[in-house]
Tab-separated table of C-alpha atoms and ligand atoms in Angstrom:
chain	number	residue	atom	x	y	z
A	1	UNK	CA	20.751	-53.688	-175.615
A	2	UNK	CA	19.644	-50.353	-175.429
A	3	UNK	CA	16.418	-49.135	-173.711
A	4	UNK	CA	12.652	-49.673	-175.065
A	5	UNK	CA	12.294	-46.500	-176.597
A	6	UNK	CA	10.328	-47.812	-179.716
A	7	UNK	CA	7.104	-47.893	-178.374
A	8	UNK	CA	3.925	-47.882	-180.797
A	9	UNK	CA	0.097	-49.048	-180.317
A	10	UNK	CA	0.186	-50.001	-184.045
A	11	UNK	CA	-0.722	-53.854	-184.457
A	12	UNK	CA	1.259	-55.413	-187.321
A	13	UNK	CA	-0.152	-58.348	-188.950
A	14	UNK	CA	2.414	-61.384	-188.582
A	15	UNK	CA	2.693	-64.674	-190.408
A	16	UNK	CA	4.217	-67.622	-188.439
A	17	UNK	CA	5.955	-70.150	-190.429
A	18	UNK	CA	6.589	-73.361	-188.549
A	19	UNK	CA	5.067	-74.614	-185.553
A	20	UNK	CA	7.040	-76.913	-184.434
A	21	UNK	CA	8.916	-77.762	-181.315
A	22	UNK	CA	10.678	-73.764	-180.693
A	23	UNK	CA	7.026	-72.040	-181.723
A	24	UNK	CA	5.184	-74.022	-179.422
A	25	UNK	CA	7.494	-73.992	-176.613
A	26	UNK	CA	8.426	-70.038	-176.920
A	27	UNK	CA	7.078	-68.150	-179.601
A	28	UNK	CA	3.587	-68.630	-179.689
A	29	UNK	CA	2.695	-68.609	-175.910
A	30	UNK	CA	5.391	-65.564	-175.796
A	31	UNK	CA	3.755	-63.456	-178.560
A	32	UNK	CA	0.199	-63.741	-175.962
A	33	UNK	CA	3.013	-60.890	-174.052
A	34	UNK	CA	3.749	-59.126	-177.342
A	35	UNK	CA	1.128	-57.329	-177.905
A	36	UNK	CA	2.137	-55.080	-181.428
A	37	UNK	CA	2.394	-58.187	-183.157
A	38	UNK	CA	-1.646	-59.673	-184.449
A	39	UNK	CA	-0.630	-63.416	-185.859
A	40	UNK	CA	-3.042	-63.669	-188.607
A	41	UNK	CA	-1.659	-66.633	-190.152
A	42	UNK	CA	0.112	-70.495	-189.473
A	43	UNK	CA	1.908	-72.103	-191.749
A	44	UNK	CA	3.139	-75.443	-191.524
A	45	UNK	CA	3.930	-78.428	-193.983
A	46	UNK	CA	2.049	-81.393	-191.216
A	47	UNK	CA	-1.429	-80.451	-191.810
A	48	UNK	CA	-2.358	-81.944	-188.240
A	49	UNK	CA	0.700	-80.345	-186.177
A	50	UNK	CA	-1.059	-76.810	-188.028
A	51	UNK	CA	-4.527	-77.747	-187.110
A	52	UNK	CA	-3.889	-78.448	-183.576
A	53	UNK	CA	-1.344	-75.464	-183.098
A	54	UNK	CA	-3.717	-72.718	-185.012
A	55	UNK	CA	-6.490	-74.292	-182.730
A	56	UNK	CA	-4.612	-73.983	-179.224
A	57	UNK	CA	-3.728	-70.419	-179.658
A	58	UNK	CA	-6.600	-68.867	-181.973
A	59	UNK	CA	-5.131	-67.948	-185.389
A	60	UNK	CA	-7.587	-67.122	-187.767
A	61	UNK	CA	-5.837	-68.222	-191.017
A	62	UNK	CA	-3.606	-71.978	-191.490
A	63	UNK	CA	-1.341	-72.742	-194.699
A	64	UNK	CA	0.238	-75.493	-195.992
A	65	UNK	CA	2.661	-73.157	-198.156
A	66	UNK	CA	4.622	-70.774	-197.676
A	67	UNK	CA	3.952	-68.974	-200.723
A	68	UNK	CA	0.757	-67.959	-199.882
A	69	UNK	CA	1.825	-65.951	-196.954
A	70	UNK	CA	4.400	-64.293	-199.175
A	71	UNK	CA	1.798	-63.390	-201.624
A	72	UNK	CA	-0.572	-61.945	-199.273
A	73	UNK	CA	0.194	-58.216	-199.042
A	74	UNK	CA	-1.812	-58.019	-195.421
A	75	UNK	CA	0.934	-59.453	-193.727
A	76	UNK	CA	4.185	-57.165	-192.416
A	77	UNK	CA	6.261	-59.553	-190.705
A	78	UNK	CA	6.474	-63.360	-190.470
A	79	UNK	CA	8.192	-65.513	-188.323
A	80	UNK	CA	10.397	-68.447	-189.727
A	81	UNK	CA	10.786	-71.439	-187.668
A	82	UNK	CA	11.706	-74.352	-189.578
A	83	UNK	CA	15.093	-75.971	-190.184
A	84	UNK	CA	18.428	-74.569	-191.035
A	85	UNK	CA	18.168	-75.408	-194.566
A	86	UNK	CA	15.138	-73.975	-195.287
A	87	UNK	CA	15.135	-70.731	-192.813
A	88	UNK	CA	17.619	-68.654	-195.611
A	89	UNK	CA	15.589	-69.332	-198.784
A	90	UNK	CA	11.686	-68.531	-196.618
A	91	UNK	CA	13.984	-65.414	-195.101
A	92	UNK	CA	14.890	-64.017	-198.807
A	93	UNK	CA	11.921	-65.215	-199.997
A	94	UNK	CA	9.693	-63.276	-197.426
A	95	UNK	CA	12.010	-60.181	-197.966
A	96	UNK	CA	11.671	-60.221	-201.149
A	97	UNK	CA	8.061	-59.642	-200.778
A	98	UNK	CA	8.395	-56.948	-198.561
A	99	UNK	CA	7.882	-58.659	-195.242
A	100	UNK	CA	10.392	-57.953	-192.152
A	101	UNK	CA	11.478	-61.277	-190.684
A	102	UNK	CA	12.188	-63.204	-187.416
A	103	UNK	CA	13.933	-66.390	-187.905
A	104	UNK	CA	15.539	-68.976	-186.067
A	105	UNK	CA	19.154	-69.613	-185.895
A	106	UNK	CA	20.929	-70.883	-187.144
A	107	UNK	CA	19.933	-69.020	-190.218
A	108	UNK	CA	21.815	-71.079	-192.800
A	109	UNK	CA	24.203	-74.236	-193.085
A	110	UNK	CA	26.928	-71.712	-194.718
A	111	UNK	CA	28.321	-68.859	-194.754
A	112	UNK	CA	27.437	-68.423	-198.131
A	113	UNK	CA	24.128	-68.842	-197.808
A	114	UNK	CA	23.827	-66.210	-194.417
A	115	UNK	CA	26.180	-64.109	-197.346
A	116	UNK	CA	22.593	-64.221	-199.461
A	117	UNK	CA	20.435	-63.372	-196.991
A	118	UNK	CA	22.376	-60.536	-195.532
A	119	UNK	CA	22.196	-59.100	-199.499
A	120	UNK	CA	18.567	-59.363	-199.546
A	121	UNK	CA	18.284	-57.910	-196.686
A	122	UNK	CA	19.882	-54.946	-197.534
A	123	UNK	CA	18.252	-55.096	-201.295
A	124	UNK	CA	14.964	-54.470	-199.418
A	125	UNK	CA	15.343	-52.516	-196.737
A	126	UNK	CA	13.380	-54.792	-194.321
A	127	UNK	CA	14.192	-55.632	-190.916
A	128	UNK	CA	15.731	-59.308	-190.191
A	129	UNK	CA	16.179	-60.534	-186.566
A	130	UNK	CA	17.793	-63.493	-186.075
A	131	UNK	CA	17.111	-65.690	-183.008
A	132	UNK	CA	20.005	-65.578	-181.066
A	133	UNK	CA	17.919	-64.540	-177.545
A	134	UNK	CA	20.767	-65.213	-175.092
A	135	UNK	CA	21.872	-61.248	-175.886
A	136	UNK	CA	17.975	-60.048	-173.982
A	137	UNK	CA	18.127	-62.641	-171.354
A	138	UNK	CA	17.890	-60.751	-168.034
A	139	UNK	CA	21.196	-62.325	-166.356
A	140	UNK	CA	23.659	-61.358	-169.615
A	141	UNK	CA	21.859	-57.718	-169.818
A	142	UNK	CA	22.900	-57.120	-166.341
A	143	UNK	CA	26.359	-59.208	-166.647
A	144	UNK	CA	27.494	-57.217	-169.471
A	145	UNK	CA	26.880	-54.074	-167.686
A	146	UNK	CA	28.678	-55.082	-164.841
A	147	UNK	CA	31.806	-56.550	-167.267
A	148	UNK	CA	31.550	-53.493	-169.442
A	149	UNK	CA	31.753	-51.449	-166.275
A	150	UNK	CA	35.037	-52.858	-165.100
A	151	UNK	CA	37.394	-52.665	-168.070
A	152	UNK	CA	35.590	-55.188	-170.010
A	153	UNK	CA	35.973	-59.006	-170.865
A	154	UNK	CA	39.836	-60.654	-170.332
A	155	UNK	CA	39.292	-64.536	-169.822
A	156	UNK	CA	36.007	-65.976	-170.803
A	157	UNK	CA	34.567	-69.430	-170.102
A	158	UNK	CA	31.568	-70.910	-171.462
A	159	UNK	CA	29.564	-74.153	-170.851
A	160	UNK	CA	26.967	-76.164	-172.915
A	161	UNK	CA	26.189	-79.397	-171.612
A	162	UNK	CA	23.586	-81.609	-172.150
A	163	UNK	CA	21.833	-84.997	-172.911
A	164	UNK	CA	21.783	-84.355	-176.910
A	165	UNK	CA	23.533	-87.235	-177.601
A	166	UNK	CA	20.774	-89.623	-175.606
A	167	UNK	CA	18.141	-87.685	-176.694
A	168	UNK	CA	17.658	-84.933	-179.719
A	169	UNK	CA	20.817	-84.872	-181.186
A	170	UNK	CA	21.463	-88.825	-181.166
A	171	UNK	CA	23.276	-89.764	-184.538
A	172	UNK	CA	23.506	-86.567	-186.031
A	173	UNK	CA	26.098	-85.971	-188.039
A	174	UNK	CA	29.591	-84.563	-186.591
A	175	UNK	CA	29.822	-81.204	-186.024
A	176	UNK	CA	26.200	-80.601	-186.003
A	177	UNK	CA	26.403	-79.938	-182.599
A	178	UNK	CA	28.547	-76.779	-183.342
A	179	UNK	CA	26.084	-75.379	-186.266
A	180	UNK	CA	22.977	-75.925	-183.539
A	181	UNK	CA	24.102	-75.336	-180.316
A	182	UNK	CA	27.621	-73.592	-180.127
A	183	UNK	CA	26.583	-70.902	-182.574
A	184	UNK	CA	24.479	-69.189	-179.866
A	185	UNK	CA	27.644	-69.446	-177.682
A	186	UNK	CA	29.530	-67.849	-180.721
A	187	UNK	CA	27.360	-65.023	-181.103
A	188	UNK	CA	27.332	-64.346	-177.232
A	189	UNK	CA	30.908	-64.092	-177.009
A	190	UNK	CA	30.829	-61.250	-179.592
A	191	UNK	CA	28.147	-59.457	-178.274
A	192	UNK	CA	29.873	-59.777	-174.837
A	193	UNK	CA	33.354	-58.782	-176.275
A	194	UNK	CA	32.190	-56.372	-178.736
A	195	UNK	CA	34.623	-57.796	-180.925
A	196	UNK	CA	35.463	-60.288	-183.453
A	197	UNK	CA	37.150	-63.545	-182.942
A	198	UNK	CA	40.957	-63.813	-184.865
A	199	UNK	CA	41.531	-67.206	-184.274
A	200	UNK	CA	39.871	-71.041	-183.278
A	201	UNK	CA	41.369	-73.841	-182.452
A	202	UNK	CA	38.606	-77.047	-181.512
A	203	UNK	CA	40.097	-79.535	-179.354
A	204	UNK	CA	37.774	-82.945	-180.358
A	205	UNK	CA	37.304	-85.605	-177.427
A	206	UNK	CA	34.481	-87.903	-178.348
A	207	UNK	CA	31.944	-86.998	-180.792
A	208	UNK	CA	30.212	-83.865	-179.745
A	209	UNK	CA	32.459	-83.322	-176.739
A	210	UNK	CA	34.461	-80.467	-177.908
A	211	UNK	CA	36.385	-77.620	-176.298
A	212	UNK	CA	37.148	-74.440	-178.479
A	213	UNK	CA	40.186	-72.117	-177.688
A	214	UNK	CA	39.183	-68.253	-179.311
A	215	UNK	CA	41.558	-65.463	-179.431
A	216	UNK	CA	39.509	-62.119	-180.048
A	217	UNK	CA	41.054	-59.015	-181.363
A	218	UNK	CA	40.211	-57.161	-178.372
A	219	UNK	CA	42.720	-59.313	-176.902
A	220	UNK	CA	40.019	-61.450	-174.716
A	221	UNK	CA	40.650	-64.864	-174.482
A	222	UNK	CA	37.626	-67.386	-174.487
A	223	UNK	CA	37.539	-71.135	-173.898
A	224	UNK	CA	33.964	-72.849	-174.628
A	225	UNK	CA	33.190	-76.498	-173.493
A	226	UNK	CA	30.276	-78.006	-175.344
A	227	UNK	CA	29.183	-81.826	-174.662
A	228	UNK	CA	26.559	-83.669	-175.475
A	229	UNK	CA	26.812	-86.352	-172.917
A	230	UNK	CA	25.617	-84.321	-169.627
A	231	UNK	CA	22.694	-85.590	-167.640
A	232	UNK	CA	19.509	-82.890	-166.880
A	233	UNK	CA	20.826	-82.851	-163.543
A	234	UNK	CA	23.725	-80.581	-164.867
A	235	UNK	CA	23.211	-77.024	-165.686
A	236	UNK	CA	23.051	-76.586	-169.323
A	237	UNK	CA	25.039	-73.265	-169.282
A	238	UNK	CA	27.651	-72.006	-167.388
A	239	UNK	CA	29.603	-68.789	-167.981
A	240	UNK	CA	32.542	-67.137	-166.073
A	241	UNK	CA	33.856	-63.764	-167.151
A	242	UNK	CA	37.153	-61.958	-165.790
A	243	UNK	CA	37.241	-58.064	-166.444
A	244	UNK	CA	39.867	-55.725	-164.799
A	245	UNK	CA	38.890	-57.257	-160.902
A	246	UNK	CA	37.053	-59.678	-160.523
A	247	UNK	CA	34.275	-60.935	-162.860
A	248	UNK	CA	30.714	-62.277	-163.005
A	249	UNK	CA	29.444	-66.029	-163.261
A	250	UNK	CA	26.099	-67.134	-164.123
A	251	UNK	CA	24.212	-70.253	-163.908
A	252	UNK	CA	21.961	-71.336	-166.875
A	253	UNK	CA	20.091	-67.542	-166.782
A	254	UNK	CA	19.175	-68.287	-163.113
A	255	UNK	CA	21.210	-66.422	-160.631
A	256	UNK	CA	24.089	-64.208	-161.309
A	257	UNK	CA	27.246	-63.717	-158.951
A	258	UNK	CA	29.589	-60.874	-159.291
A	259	UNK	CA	33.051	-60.919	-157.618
A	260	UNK	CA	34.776	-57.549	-156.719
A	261	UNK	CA	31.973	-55.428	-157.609
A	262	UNK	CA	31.348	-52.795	-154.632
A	263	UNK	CA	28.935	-51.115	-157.230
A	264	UNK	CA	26.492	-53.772	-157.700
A	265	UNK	CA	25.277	-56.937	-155.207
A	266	UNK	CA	26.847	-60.399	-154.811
A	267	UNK	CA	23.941	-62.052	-156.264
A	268	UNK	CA	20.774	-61.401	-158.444
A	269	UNK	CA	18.356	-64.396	-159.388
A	270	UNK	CA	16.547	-64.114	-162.136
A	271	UNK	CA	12.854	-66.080	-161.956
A	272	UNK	CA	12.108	-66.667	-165.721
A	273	UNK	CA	9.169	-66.164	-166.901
A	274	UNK	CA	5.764	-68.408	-166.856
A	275	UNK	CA	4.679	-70.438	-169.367
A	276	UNK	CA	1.031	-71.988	-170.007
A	277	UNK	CA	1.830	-75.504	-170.319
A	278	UNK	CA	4.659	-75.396	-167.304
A	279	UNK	CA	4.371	-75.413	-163.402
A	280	UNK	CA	3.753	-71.816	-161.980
A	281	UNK	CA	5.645	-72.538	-159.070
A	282	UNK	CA	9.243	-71.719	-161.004
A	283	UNK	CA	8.532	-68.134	-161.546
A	284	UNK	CA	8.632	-68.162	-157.495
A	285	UNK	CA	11.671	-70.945	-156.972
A	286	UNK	CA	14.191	-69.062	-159.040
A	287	UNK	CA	12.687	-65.466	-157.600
A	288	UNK	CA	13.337	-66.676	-154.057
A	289	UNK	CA	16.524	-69.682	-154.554
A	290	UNK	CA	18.309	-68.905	-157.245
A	291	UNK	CA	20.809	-71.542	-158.233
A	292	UNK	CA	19.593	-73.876	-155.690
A	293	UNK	CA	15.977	-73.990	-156.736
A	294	UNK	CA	17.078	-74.816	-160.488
A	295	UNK	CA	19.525	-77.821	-159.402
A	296	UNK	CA	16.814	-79.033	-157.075
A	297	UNK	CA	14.535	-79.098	-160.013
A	298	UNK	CA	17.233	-80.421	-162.779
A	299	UNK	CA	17.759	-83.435	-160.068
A	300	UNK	CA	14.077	-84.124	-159.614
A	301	UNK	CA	14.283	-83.964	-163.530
A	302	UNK	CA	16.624	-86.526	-163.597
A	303	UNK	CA	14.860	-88.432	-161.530
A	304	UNK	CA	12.285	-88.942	-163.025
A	305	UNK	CA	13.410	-89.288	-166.236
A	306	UNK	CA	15.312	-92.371	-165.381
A	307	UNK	CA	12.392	-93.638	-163.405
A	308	UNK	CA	14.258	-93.966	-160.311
A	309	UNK	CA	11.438	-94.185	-158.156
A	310	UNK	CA	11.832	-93.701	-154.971
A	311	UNK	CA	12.433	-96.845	-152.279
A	312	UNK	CA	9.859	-96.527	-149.627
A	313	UNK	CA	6.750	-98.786	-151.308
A	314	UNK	CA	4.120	-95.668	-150.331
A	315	UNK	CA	6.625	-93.160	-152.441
A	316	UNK	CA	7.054	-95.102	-154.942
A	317	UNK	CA	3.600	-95.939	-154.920
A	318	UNK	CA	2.978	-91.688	-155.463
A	319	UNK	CA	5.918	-91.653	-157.795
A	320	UNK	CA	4.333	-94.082	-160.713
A	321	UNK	CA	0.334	-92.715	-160.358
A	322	UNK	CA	1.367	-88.633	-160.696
A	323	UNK	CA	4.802	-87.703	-161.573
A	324	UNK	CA	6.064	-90.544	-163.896
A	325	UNK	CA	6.059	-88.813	-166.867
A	326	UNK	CA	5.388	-85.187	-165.696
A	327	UNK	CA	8.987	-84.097	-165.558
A	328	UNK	CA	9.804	-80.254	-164.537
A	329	UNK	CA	11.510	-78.330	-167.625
A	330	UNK	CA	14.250	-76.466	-166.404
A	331	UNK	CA	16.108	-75.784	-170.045
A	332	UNK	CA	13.182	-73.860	-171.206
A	333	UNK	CA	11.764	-71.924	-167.530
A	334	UNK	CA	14.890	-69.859	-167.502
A	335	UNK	CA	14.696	-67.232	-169.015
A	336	UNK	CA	17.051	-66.744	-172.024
A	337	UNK	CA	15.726	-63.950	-173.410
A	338	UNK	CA	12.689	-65.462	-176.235
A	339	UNK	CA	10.113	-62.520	-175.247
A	340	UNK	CA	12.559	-59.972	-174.765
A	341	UNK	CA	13.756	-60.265	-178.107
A	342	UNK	CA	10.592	-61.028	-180.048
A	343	UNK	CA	8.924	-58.357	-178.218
A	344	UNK	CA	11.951	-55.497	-178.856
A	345	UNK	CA	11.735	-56.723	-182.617
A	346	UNK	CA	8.041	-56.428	-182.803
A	347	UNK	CA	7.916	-52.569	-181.122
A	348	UNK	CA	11.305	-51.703	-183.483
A	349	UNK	CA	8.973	-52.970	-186.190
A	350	UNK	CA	5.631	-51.228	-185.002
A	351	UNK	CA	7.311	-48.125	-184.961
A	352	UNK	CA	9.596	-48.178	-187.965
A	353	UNK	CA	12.692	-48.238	-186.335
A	354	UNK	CA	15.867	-50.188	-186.533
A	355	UNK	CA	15.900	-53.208	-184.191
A	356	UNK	CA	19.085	-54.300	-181.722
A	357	UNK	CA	18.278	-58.067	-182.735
A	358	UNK	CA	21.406	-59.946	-183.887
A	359	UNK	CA	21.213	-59.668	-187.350
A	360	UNK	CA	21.938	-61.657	-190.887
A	361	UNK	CA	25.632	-60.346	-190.822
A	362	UNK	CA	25.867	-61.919	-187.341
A	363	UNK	CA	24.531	-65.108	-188.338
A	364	UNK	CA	27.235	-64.553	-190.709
A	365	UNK	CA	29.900	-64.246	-188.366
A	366	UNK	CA	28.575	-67.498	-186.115
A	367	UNK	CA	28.594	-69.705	-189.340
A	368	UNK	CA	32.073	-68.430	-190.353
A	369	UNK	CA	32.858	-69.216	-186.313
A	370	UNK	CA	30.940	-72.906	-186.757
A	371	UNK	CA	32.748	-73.382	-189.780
A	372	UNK	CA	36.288	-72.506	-188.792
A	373	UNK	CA	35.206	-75.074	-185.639
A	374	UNK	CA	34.741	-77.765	-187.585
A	375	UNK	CA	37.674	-77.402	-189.824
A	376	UNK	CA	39.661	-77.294	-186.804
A	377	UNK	CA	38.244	-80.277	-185.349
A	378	UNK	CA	38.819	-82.362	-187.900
A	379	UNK	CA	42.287	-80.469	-188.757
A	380	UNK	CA	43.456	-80.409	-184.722
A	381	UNK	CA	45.246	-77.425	-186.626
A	382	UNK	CA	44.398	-73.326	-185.649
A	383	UNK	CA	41.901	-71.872	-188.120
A	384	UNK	CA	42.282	-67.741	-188.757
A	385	UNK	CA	38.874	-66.245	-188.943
A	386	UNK	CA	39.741	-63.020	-190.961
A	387	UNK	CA	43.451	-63.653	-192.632
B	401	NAD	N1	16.545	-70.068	-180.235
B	401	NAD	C1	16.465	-71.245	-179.624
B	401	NAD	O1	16.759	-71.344	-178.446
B	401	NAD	C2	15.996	-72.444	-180.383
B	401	NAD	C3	15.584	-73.589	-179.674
B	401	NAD	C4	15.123	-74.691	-180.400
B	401	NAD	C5	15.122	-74.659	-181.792
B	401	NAD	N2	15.572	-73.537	-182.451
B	401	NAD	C6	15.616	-73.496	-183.935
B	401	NAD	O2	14.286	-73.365	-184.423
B	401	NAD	C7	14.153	-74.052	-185.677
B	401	NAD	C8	12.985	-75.032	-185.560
B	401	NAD	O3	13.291	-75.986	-184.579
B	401	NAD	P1	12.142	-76.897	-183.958
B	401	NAD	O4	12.787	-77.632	-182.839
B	401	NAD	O5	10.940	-76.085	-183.696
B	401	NAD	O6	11.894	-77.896	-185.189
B	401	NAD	P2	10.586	-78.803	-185.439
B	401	NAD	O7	11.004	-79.824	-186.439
B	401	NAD	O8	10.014	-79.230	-184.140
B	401	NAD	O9	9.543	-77.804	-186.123
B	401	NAD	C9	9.735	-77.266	-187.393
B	401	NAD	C10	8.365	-77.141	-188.040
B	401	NAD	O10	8.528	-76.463	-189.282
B	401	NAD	C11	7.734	-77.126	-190.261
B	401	NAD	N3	8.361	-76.821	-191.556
B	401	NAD	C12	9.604	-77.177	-191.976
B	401	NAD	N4	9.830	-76.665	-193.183
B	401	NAD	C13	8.726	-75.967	-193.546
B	401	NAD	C14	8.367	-75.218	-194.702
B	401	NAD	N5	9.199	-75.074	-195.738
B	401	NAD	N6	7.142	-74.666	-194.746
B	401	NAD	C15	6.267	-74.806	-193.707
B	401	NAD	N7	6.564	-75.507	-192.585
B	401	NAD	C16	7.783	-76.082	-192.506
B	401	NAD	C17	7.771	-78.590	-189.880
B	401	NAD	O11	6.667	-79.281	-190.434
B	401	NAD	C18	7.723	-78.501	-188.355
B	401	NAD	O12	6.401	-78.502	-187.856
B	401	NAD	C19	15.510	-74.742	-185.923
B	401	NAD	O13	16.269	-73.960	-186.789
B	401	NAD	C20	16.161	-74.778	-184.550
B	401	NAD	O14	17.574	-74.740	-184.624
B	401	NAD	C21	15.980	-72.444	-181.767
């Protein structure tokens, strides 16, 4: 990412559409730091959810339909937060009446359909960011520089683990876990590589317990583990990169090591950023601890989570009246980027210039990726990305 040299006072009136689980746990308390962007209007399709949201953080207008935010000409920009099979059609839709957009990922089911979207885009000249964050979170800013710095990436490895098949994910359908999850890891690896991948091959375990082999044309080679059946004790993302000497690893956006690097230090913690409904104390935890705060807290997560109280009858007594059911969130206190890349959107926008947001042809390039993936999974044979 380049530096912030896109700053403007202007205020641009935003639309957000969706206010769901992502809005409420990122975008709306994030855009109270973002200050060029003045949300005018909700939108949501449970009347309630809308009510409650618009209530909670002060926006004047709420609508049930989309539509009407596309047909009011007051509004510049809107944000789409929905699902992936409605986030192409609101994005084309809101570009085709002249708003810039900021939508989720993934931003389509298809390739095709990201194909659309990246037309419309360019039919009307409107700015589309799409929400792959990891590329402005703090730890992968300053990882990249130090790869970049030292001949670049070799030998990647990537881990996504987590509870989704206990929990959010639990009977989706195969592969879903690729077209949700690993296409943030997708898009990563070519923003880390600067490069696009020439070949996949997924290794398939159990369902949603996947390994995929990439070879990119820069000649990097990447291996990314993605399961579904971790506990929240386990990091959710791990990444290990090997440049000329040495390399870097980081721990789920927390605290950076870099190996070989006289240039820069041995470790940098990163302490995420604060969020109104979460405990204060991270911001401090990660500052000060680094990895060690965030397992501490992932354990205590798990803890509590599977109500494993502790023995002594006092403890337990403490356990059940207060912390039951307040369990620490340690996926969504690390800081992967959400405000830095809403906020560099909103002052690209403000100031009418080009944002360094992933764009539509990079959702592209993740769907082709997710794709290829799942073709390979179910083929055990190597997929070509660009024959
Ligand atoms: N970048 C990230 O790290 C990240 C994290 C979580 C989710 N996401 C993505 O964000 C998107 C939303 O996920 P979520 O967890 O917030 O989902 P959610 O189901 O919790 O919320 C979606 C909201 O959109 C509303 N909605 C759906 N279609 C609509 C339409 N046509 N018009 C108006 N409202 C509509 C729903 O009523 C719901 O309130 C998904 O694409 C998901 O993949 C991204």
């Amino acid at each position: 990412m380049a530096s912030e040299n896109t700053t403007s006072s202007r205020r641009v009136p935003f639309a957000i559409i969706g206010v769901g689980g992502i809005a409420q746990s990122q975008h709306l308390p994030n855009l109270l730091r973002v200050p060029q962007i003045d949300l005018q209007v909700a939108c949501d399709m449970q009347a309630d959810r809308l009510r409650q949201v618009a209530d909670k953080y002060s926006i004047p207008r709420r609508v049930g339909d989309a539509r009407e935010v596309f047909a009011d000409p007051t509004i510049e920009g809107v944000i789409v937060a929905t699902r992936d099979d409605f986030q192409a059609p609101l994005t084309i839709a809101a570009l085709n009446a002249g708003k810039h957009v900021y939508v989720e990922k993934p931003l389509a089911t298809t390739p095709e359909q990201c194909e659309k979207v990246v037309d419309a885009q360019r039919r009307s000249g409107k700015h589309v960011a799409v929400g792959f964050n990891r590329r402005f979170a703090p730890a992968y800013l300053q990882a990249r520089e130090v790869v970049t710095g030292n001949g670049g990436a070799h030998n990647i490895h990537y881990r996504i683990a987590d509870s989704y098949c206990r929990t959010w994910g639990a009977g989706s359908p195969p592969g879903q876990r690729i077209l949700h999850e690993v296409c943030h890891i997708f898009d990563i690896l070519r923003w880390f590589t600067g490069s696009e991948v020439d070949w996949i091959h997924c290794l398939r375990g159990r369902h949603d317990d996947e390994i995929c082999l990439l070879r990119f044309a820069s000649g990097c080679i990447a291996s990314i583990t993605s399961s579904g059946y971790a506990t929240v004790d386990m990091p959710k993302e791990a990444l290990e990169i090997i440049s000329d000497y040495g390399g870097i690893s980081v721990i789920d956006f927390v605290e950076l090591r870099t190996f070989g690097q006289r240039a820069y230090q041995s470790v940098y913690s990163y302490p995420g950023h604060i969020h109104p409904d979460h405990e204060y104390i991270y911001r401090h935890m990660y500052a000060q601890l680094g990895a060690p705060a965030l397992y501490a807290l992932r354990r205590t997560a798990w803890e509590i989570r599977e109500g494993l109280a502790p023995a002594e009858p006092a403890d337990r007594a403490v356990f059940e009246k207060h912390h039951r059911s307040h369990m620490p969130d340690s996926n969504y206190t690390g800081d992967k980027g959400w405000v830095q890349a809403m906020a560099h959107f909103a002052k690209s926008v403000a100031a009418g210039t080009k944002p360094l947001n992933a764009s539509p042809a990079d959702a592209l390039a993740a769907a082709q990726l997710g794709q290829a993936a799942i073709t390979s999974r179910e083929t055990n044979q190597v997929v070509s990305i660009h024959p």
